Coordinates of C-alpha atoms in Angstrom, one line a residue:
M59 CA -14.2 -55.6 -167.9
D60 CA -11.7 -58.5 -168.1
N61 CA -10.3 -59.2 -164.7
E62 CA -8.1 -62.2 -165.5
F63 CA -4.9 -60.3 -165.0
I64 CA -5.7 -58.6 -161.7
A65 CA -3.0 -59.5 -159.1
S66 CA -3.7 -61.1 -155.8
A67 CA -4.3 -58.5 -153.1
T68 CA -2.0 -57.9 -150.2
E69 CA -1.9 -55.1 -147.7
E70 CA 1.5 -53.9 -148.8
T71 CA 0.9 -53.9 -152.5
I72 CA 1.1 -50.6 -154.4
H73 CA -1.2 -50.5 -157.3
G74 CA -2.7 -48.4 -160.1
V75 CA -1.3 -45.6 -162.1
S76 CA -1.9 -43.1 -159.3
G77 CA -0.2 -45.4 -156.8
F78 CA 2.8 -45.6 -159.1
E79 CA 2.9 -41.8 -159.5
Q80 CA 2.4 -41.0 -155.8
Q81 CA 4.5 -43.6 -154.1
I82 CA 7.2 -44.5 -156.7
G83 CA 7.3 -41.3 -158.8
P84 CA 8.9 -39.1 -156.1
G85 CA 11.8 -41.5 -155.6
L86 CA 12.4 -41.6 -159.4
K87 CA 12.5 -37.8 -159.5
D88 CA 15.1 -37.8 -156.7
L89 CA 17.1 -40.4 -158.5
A90 CA 17.0 -38.4 -161.7
K91 CA 18.4 -35.4 -159.8
L92 CA 21.2 -37.4 -158.3
A93 CA 22.1 -38.9 -161.7
E94 CA 22.2 -35.4 -163.1
K95 CA 24.6 -34.3 -160.3
L96 CA 26.8 -37.3 -160.9
G97 CA 26.8 -36.6 -164.6
R98 CA 28.2 -33.2 -164.0
L99 CA 31.1 -34.8 -162.2
K100 CA 32.3 -36.5 -165.4
K101 CA 34.8 -33.7 -165.7
I102 CA 36.8 -35.4 -163.0
G103 CA 38.6 -37.2 -165.8
G104 CA 40.1 -33.9 -166.8
Q105 CA 42.1 -33.9 -163.6
I106 CA 44.6 -36.3 -165.2
T107 CA 46.0 -33.4 -167.1
V108 CA 45.0 -30.5 -164.8
M109 CA 46.0 -31.9 -161.3
N110 CA 43.9 -29.3 -159.4
L111 CA 44.2 -31.3 -156.1
L112 CA 41.9 -29.2 -154.1
D113 CA 39.1 -29.6 -156.6
L114 CA 39.9 -33.3 -157.1
R115 CA 39.5 -34.0 -153.3
K116 CA 36.1 -32.2 -153.4
Q117 CA 35.0 -34.1 -156.5
L118 CA 35.9 -37.5 -155.0
E119 CA 34.0 -36.6 -151.9
D120 CA 30.9 -35.7 -154.0
V121 CA 31.1 -38.8 -156.0
G122 CA 31.2 -41.0 -152.9
R123 CA 28.4 -39.1 -151.2
L124 CA 26.1 -39.0 -154.3
S125 CA 26.8 -42.7 -155.1
F126 CA 25.9 -43.7 -151.5
E127 CA 22.7 -41.6 -151.7
A128 CA 21.8 -43.0 -155.1
Q129 CA 22.3 -46.6 -154.0
A130 CA 20.2 -46.1 -150.9
L131 CA 17.4 -44.4 -152.9
A132 CA 17.6 -47.0 -155.7
E133 CA 17.2 -49.8 -153.1
E134 CA 14.2 -48.0 -151.6
V135 CA 12.5 -47.5 -155.0
S136 CA 13.3 -51.1 -156.0
G137 CA 11.6 -52.3 -152.8
K138 CA 8.5 -50.4 -153.7
L139 CA 8.6 -51.6 -157.3
A140 CA 8.7 -55.2 -156.1
R141 CA 5.4 -54.6 -154.3
Y142 CA 3.8 -52.9 -157.3
A143 CA 0.9 -54.2 -159.5
V144 CA -0.5 -52.1 -162.4
A145 CA -4.0 -53.5 -161.8
L146 CA -4.9 -55.0 -158.4
E147 CA -8.5 -53.9 -158.3
S148 CA -11.2 -53.2 -160.9
T149 CA -10.9 -49.5 -160.1
D150 CA -7.3 -49.6 -161.3
Q151 CA -8.4 -50.8 -164.7
T152 CA -11.1 -48.1 -164.8
E153 CA -8.5 -45.4 -164.0
W154 CA -6.1 -46.7 -166.7
W155 CA -8.9 -46.8 -169.3
E156 CA -10.2 -43.4 -168.5
R157 CA -6.8 -41.8 -168.5
F158 CA -5.9 -43.5 -171.8
R159 CA -9.2 -42.4 -173.4
K160 CA -8.7 -38.8 -172.4
A161 CA -5.1 -38.6 -173.4
F162 CA -5.8 -38.3 -177.1
H163 CA -5.5 -35.0 -178.9
S164 CA -8.3 -33.7 -181.0
G165 CA -8.5 -35.0 -184.6
Y166 CA -8.1 -38.7 -183.8
P167 CA -10.9 -41.3 -184.0
P168 CA -12.5 -42.2 -180.7
V169 CA -11.3 -45.2 -178.7
E170 CA -13.6 -48.2 -179.3
G171 CA -14.0 -51.6 -177.8
E172 CA -13.8 -52.9 -174.2
F173 CA -10.8 -53.4 -171.9
P174 CA -8.3 -54.9 -172.6
T175 CA -8.8 -55.0 -176.4
F176 CA -9.8 -51.9 -178.4
Q177 CA -8.9 -49.8 -181.4
V178 CA -8.4 -46.3 -182.6
F179 CA -9.3 -47.0 -186.2
P180 CA -7.3 -48.5 -187.8
V181 CA -4.9 -49.1 -184.9
E182 CA -5.6 -52.2 -182.8
V183 CA -4.5 -52.1 -179.1
R184 CA -4.4 -54.9 -176.6
V185 CA -3.3 -54.4 -173.0
D186 CA -1.6 -57.3 -171.2
F187 CA -0.8 -56.3 -167.6
A188 CA 0.0 -59.8 -166.6
N189 CA 3.0 -59.8 -169.0
E190 CA 3.6 -56.0 -168.6
L191 CA 3.2 -55.2 -172.2
V192 CA 0.9 -53.6 -174.7
M193 CA 0.3 -54.7 -178.3
I194 CA -0.1 -51.9 -180.8
N195 CA -1.1 -53.5 -184.1
N196 CA 1.5 -56.3 -184.3
R197 CA 4.2 -54.4 -182.3
T198 CA 5.0 -55.1 -178.6
V199 CA 5.7 -52.1 -176.4
R200 CA 6.7 -52.1 -172.8
A201 CA 5.4 -48.7 -171.8
L202 CA 2.4 -49.1 -169.5
H203 CA 1.4 -45.6 -168.5
P204 CA -1.9 -44.8 -170.2
E205 CA -0.7 -41.4 -171.5
A206 CA 2.5 -43.0 -172.9
V207 CA 0.5 -45.7 -174.7
A208 CA -1.9 -43.1 -176.1
A209 CA 1.1 -41.2 -177.5
L210 CA 2.4 -44.3 -179.2
V211 CA -1.0 -45.1 -180.7
E212 CA -1.2 -41.5 -182.0
K213 CA 2.3 -42.0 -183.5
E214 CA 1.2 -45.3 -185.2
W215 CA -2.0 -43.6 -186.5
D216 CA 0.0 -40.8 -187.9
R217 CA 2.4 -43.2 -189.6
L218 CA -0.3 -45.2 -191.2
N219 CA -2.0 -42.1 -192.5
R220 CA 1.2 -40.7 -193.9
E221 CA 2.2 -44.1 -195.5
R222 CA 2.1 -44.2 -199.3
F223 CA -1.0 -46.0 -200.6
N224 CA -1.4 -47.0 -204.2
A225 CA -5.2 -46.5 -204.5
A226 CA -5.3 -47.3 -208.2
S227 CA -3.5 -50.7 -207.6
F228 CA -5.8 -51.6 -204.7
A229 CA -8.9 -50.6 -206.8
K230 CA -7.8 -52.9 -209.6
A231 CA -7.1 -55.8 -207.1
L232 CA -10.6 -55.3 -205.8
V233 CA -12.1 -55.4 -209.3
R234 CA -10.2 -58.6 -210.2
A235 CA -11.4 -60.3 -207.0
Y236 CA -14.9 -59.1 -207.5
D237 CA -15.1 -60.4 -211.1
L238 CA -13.7 -63.8 -210.0
L239 CA -16.2 -64.1 -207.2
L240 CA -19.1 -63.0 -209.4
L241 CA -18.2 -65.8 -211.9
E242 CA -18.2 -68.3 -209.1
L243 CA -21.6 -67.1 -207.9
K244 CA -23.0 -67.4 -211.4
D245 CA -21.7 -71.0 -211.7
K246 CA -23.3 -71.9 -208.4
A247 CA -26.6 -70.2 -209.3
G248 CA -27.0 -72.5 -212.4
G249 CA -27.8 -69.7 -214.8
R250 CA -29.9 -67.7 -212.3
D251 CA -28.9 -64.1 -211.7
P252 CA -27.0 -64.0 -208.4
G253 CA -27.0 -60.2 -208.2
R254 CA -24.0 -58.0 -208.5
A255 CA -23.2 -57.3 -204.8
I256 CA -20.3 -59.2 -203.3
P257 CA -19.8 -59.1 -199.5
L258 CA -16.7 -57.2 -198.4
R259 CA -15.7 -59.9 -196.0
T260 CA -15.6 -62.4 -198.8
L261 CA -13.5 -60.0 -200.9
H262 CA -11.1 -59.6 -198.0
Q263 CA -10.7 -63.3 -197.7
T264 CA -10.0 -63.6 -201.4
L265 CA -7.5 -60.8 -201.4
A266 CA -5.7 -62.1 -198.3
L267 CA -5.4 -65.6 -200.0
K268 CA -4.3 -64.3 -203.4
S269 CA -1.8 -61.7 -202.0
G270 CA -0.1 -64.4 -199.9
V271 CA 0.6 -61.7 -197.3
S272 CA 0.4 -63.1 -193.8
G273 CA -1.6 -61.1 -191.3
Y274 CA -3.7 -58.9 -193.7
S275 CA -6.4 -58.3 -191.2
L276 CA -10.0 -57.2 -191.8
N277 CA -9.1 -54.0 -190.0
Q278 CA -6.3 -53.3 -192.4
F279 CA -8.6 -54.1 -195.3
A280 CA -11.2 -51.6 -193.9
F281 CA -8.5 -49.0 -193.7
D282 CA -7.5 -49.6 -197.3
V283 CA -11.2 -49.2 -198.3
Y284 CA -11.3 -46.0 -196.3
R285 CA -8.3 -44.6 -198.2
L286 CA -9.5 -45.8 -201.5
R287 CA -12.9 -44.0 -201.1
R288 CA -11.0 -40.7 -200.4
S289 CA -9.0 -41.1 -203.6
P290 CA -9.9 -40.2 -207.2
H291 CA -9.6 -43.9 -208.2
M292 CA -13.2 -45.1 -207.7
V293 CA -13.7 -45.9 -211.4
V294 CA -11.9 -48.8 -213.1
D295 CA -12.3 -49.6 -216.8
G296 CA -15.5 -47.7 -217.0
R297 CA -17.1 -49.3 -213.9
R298 CA -17.7 -47.4 -210.6
L299 CA -17.0 -49.0 -207.3
D300 CA -20.1 -48.7 -205.2
F301 CA -19.8 -49.7 -201.5
G302 CA -23.1 -50.6 -199.9
T303 CA -24.0 -50.1 -196.3
S304 CA -24.9 -52.9 -194.0
R305 CA -26.3 -53.4 -190.4
N306 CA -24.4 -56.6 -189.7
R307 CA -21.2 -58.5 -190.7
G308 CA -19.7 -55.7 -192.6
I309 CA -16.6 -53.7 -192.1
V310 CA -16.7 -50.7 -189.7
I311 CA -14.9 -47.5 -190.6
T312 CA -14.6 -44.9 -187.9
H313 CA -13.8 -41.4 -189.2
P314 CA -11.9 -38.8 -187.2
G315 CA -14.6 -37.1 -185.1
G316 CA -16.4 -40.4 -184.4
R317 CA -18.7 -40.9 -187.4
Q318 CA -19.0 -44.5 -188.2
E319 CA -19.9 -46.4 -191.4
N320 CA -20.7 -50.0 -191.7
L321 CA -20.0 -51.2 -195.2
G322 CA -21.3 -54.6 -196.3
S323 CA -20.7 -55.1 -200.0
L324 CA -19.2 -54.0 -203.2
E325 CA -21.0 -53.6 -206.5
L326 CA -19.5 -52.5 -209.8
I327 CA -21.8 -50.3 -211.8
P328 CA -21.2 -49.1 -215.4
E329 CA -20.2 -45.4 -215.1
D330 CA -23.0 -44.3 -217.4
Q331 CA -25.5 -46.0 -215.0
A332 CA -24.1 -44.7 -211.8
L333 CA -25.9 -42.0 -210.0

């Protein structure tokens, strides 16, 4: 595990998710209760037109007392927060990781990778405790509780899977890039047959350059391939898109349930020759 962000140890430091919940959590609950009571006193403004002096005296006493209690409690919680570090020891990282991994509901792909960078395909996650933030794809979030982060990752995964995807357009773009690269290979081969399989990583580079879209990552490309293969648009102009498997330097697709595919190349096969 990456320990670069672990804080310097001191006797007084509160650390870890459990430390936050056990030592800071109760104070936050008490503050929430006081805030709720103070909120109920907002009707004090109605005394302008009611002038129930007996109630008004009681309300003012309550405001003063609750405000004093809230200030004292807020100072106590602030003092503890000043001594808090999310990860002080390697066990804190392990706790965070395990609680994050177990927080996902069924039906989502498994968490892959090593702390602090991992993915729930196709969502990429990077935890940065030193700067008190988490990156979910290209979005910065400030929530640090593992269960809150897992909920945000699920939300992003749901959004991506609901997002409209033009499979036919993507298939045609793949075919155009494939034909272009195949011509280049034939030129370099000097008339020799270079074969018909084009590496998917090369196709991704070509698409990223031609689209002019900044940040079209290999992971996003893999997700588009995943969605294309689930669509009815696997034949373009009489040629079937055939994705070949690979043991190295391919794109990895993780299905809900955990099954993985490592796809390495694309080959266009005339439909009458396809199996």
